[in-house]
Short mmCIF file of C-alpha atoms in Angstrom, two decimals:
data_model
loop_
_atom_site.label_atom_id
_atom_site.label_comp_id
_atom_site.label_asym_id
_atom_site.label_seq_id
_atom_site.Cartn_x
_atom_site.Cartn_y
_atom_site.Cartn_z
CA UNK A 1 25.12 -10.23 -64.22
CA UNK A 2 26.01 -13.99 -64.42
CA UNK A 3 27.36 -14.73 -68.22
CA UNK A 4 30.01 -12.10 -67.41
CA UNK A 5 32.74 -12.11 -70.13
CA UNK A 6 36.24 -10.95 -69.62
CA UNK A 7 35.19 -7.15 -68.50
CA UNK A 8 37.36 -4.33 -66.87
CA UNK A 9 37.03 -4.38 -62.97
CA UNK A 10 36.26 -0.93 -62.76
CA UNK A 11 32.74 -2.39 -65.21
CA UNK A 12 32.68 -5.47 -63.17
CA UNK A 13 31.93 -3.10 -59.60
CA UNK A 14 29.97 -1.05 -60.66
CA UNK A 15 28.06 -3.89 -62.45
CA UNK A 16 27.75 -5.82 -58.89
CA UNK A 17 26.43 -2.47 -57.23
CA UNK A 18 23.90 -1.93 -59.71
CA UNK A 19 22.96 -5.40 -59.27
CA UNK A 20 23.09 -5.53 -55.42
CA UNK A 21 20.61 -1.54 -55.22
CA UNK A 22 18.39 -3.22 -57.55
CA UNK A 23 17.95 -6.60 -55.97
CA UNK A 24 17.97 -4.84 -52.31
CA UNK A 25 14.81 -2.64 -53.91
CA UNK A 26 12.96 -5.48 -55.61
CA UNK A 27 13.01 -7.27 -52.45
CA UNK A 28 12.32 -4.31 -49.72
CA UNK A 29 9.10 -3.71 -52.00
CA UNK A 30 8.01 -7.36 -52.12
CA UNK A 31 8.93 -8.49 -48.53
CA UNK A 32 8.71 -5.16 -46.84
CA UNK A 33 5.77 -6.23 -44.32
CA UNK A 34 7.43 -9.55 -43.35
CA UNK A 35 10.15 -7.67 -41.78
CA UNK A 36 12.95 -7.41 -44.18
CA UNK A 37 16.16 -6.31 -43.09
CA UNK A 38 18.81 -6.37 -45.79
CA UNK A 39 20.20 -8.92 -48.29
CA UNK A 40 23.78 -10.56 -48.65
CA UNK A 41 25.03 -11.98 -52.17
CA UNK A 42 27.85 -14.51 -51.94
CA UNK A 43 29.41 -15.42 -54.85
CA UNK A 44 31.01 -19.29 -54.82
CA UNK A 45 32.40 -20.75 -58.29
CA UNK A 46 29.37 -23.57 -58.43
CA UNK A 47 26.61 -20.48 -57.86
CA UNK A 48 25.52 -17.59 -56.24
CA UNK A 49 23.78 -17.63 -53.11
CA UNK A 50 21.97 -14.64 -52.04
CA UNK A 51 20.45 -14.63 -48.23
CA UNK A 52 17.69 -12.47 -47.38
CA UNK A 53 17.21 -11.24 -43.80
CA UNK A 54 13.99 -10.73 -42.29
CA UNK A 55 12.01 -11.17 -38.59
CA UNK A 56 9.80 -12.86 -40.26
CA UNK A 57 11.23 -15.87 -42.17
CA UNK A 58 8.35 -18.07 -41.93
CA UNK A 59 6.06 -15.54 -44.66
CA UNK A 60 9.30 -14.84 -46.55
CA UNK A 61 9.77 -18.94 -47.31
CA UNK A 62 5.67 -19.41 -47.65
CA UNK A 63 3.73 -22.28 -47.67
CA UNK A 64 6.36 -25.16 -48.03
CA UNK A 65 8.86 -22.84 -49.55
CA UNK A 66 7.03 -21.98 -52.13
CA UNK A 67 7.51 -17.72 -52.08
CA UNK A 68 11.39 -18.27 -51.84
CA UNK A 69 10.95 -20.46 -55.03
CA UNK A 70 8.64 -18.01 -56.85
CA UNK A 71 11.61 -15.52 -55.75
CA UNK A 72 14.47 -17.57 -56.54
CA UNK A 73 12.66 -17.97 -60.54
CA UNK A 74 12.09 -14.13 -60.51
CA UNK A 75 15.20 -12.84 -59.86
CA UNK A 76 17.06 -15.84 -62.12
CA UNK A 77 15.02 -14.53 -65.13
CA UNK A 78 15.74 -10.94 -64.19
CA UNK A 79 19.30 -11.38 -64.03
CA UNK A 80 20.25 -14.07 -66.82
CA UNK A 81 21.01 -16.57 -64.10
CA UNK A 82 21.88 -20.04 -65.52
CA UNK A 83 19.23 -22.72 -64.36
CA UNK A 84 19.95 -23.89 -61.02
CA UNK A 85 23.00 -21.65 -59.94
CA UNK A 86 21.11 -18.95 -58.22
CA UNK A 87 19.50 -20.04 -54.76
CA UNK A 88 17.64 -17.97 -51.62
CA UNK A 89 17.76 -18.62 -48.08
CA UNK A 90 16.38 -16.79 -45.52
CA UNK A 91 18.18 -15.75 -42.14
CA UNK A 92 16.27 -14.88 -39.02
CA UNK A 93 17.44 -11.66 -37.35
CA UNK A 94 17.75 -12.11 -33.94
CA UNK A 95 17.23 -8.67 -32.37
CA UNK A 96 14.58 -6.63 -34.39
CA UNK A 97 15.17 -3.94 -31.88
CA UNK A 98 18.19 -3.09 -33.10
CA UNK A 99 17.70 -3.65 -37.15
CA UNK A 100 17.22 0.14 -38.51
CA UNK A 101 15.08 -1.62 -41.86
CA UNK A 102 12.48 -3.42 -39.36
CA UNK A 103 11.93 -0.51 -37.31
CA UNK A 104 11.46 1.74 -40.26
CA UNK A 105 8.70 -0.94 -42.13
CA UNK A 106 7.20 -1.13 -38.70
CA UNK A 107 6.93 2.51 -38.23
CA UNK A 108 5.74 3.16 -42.49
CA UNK A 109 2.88 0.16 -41.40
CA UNK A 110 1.35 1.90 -38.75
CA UNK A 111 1.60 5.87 -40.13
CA UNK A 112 -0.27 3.61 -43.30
CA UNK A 113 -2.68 2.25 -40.55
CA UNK A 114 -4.06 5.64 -39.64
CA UNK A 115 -2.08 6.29 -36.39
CA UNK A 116 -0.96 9.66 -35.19
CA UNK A 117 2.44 10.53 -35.63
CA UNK A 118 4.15 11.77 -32.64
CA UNK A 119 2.07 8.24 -30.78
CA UNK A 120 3.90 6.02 -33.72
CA UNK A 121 7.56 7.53 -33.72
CA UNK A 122 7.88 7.63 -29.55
CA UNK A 123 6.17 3.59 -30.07
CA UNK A 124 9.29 2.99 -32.40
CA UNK A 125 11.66 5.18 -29.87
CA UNK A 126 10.43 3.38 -26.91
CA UNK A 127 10.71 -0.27 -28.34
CA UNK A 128 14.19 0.68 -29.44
CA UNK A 129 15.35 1.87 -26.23
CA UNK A 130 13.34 -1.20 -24.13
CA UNK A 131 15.29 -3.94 -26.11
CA UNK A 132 19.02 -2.67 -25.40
CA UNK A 133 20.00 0.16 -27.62
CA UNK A 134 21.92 2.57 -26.54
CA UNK A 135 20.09 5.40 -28.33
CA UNK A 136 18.56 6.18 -31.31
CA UNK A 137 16.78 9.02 -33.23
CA UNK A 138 13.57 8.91 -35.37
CA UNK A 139 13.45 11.99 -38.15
CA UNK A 140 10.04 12.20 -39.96
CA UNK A 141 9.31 15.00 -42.34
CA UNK A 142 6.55 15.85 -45.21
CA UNK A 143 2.83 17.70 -44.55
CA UNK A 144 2.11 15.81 -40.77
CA UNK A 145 -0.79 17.78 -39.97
CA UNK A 146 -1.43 20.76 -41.57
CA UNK A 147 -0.65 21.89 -45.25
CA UNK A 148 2.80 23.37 -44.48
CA UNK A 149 5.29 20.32 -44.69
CA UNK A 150 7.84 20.26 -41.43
CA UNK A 151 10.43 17.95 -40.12
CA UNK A 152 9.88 16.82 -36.60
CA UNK A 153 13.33 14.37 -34.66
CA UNK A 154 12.49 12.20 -31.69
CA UNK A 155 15.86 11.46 -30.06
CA UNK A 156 16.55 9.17 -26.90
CA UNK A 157 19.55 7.58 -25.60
CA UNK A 158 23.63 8.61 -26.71
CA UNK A 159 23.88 8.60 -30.43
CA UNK A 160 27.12 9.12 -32.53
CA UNK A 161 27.64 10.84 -35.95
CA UNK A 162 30.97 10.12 -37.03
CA UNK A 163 34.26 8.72 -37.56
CA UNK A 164 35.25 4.61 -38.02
CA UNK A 165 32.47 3.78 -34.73
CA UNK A 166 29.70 4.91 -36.61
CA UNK A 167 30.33 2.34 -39.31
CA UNK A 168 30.14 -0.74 -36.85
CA UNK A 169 27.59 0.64 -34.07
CA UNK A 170 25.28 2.91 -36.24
CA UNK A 171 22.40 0.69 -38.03
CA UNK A 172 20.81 3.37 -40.74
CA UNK A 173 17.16 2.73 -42.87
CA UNK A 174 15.22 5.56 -45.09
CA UNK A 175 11.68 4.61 -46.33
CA UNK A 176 8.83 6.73 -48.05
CA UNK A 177 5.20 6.48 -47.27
CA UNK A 178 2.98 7.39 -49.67
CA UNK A 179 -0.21 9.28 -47.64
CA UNK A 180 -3.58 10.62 -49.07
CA UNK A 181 -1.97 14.08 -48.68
CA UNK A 182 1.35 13.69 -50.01
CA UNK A 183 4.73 11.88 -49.09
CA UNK A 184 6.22 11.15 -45.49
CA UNK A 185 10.12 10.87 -45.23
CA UNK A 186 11.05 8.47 -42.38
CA UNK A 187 14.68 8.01 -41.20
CA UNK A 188 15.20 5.76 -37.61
CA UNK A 189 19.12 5.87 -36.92
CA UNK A 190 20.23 3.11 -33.90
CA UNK A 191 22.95 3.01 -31.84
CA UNK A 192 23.78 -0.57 -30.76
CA UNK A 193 25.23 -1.60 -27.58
CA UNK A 194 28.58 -3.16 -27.13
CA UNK A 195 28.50 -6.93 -27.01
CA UNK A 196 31.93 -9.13 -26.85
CA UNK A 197 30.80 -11.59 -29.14
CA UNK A 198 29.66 -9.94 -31.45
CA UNK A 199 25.65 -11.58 -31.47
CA UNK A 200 23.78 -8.49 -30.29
CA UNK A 201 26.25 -5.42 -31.61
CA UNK A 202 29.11 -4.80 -32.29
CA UNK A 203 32.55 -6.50 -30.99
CA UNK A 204 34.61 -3.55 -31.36
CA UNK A 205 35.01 -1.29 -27.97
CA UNK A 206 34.47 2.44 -28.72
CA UNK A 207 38.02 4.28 -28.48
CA UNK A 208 36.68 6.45 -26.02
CA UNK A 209 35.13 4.28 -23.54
CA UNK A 210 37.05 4.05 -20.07
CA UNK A 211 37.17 1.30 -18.17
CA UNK A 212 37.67 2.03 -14.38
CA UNK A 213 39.08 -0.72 -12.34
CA UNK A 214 38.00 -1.83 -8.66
CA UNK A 215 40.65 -0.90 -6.31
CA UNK A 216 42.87 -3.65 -4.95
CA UNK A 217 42.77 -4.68 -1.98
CA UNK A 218 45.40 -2.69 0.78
CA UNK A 219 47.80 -4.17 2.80
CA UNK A 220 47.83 -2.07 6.35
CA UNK A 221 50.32 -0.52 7.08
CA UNK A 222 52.56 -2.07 9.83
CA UNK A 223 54.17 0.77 12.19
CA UNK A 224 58.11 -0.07 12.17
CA UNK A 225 58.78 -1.79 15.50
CA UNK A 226 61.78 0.78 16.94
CA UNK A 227 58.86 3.47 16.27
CA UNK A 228 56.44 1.80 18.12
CA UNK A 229 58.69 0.79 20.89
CA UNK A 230 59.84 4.52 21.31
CA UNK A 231 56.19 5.06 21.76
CA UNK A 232 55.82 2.78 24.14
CA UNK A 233 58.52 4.75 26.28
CA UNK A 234 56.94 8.25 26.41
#
């Protein structure tokens, strides 16, 4: 990934997306309980900085920083990293509510944990929905209860499917738990609320939403004076 020679660009992207699924796996697998939430590579000429985001940054950096430096080694010797030109931060996220990755550790933790399902998923629904969503949708599937494997959807709140919205508003995380009896499929979809600057969702207004005005303020209406003065002479 890093002594790159002259390659094609079409080997190039498809070499940065195999590095970027494999990174994003190694990592959900080692910091999946403290809350990871995605990972951002930024590539500068002097080195490559890759910044993990999690709820809980304080585990991911360990005991003065010395996880993110057993990381930073790993995935330098992984890759063929030069010494020194591959470094890991950590970023906070700010609203765990609305990060589709936390919800869907959280959720994997407590099925692992022993509790029942439909109690866990309307947990994760009702968390979602407490902390400013504006909907959401749970889908877990595999053998629940009995034998027979079924699907079961906990929805709450307006949700959209498609078009250029759903790219900026719709926050999307799979994970598999392996149970005694087989595997459970989890999927939590979110729907973030609208916020101008940009912090706690999205910036960009939904092309449907209406905005409806308050009514100015109306001047009466004066009666014309030869009107009123006919009046006057009834």
């Amino acid at each position: 990934m890093a002594s790159q020679a002259q390659i094609s660009k079409k080997r190039k992207f498809v070499a940065d997306g195999v590095f970027n699924a494999e990174l994003n796996e190694f990592l959900s697998r080692t910091l999946g309980e403290d809350g990871y939430a995605g990972v951002e590579v930024r590539v500068t000429p002097i080195r490559t900085e890759i910044i993990i985001r999690a709820t809980r940054t304080r585990e991911v950096l360990g005991e003065k920083g010395r996880r993110i430096r057993e990381l930073t080694s790993l995935v330098q010797k992984r890759f063929g990293f030069p010494e020194n030109s591959v470094e890991l931060f950590a970023e906070r996220v700010e609203n765990r509510a609305a990060c589709a990755m936390a919800q869907c550790e959280s959720l994997r933790f407590k099925l692992l944990g022993g509790l029942a399902v439909r109690r866990a998923c309307y947990g994760v629904v009702r968390f979602i929905m407490e902390n400013g969503a504006k909907g959401c949708e749970v889908i877990i599937s595999g053998k629940l209860r009995a034998q027979r494997a079924k699907a079961q959807k906990f929805k709450d709140g307006y949700l959209i499917s498609t078009g250029e919205p759903k790219k900026h508003y719709i926050s999307e995380a799979v994970r598999h738990v392996l149970m005694r009896q087989g595997v459970i499929g989890i999927k939590v979809k979110i729907m973030m609320s609208h916020d101008p600057e940009g912090k706690m969702g999205p910036a960009l207004q939904l092309p449907d939403n209406i905005i409806v005005h308050e009514p100015k303020e109306e001047m009466p209406i004066m009666q014309p004076q030869e009107e009123a003065q006919a009046e006057e002479g009834y």
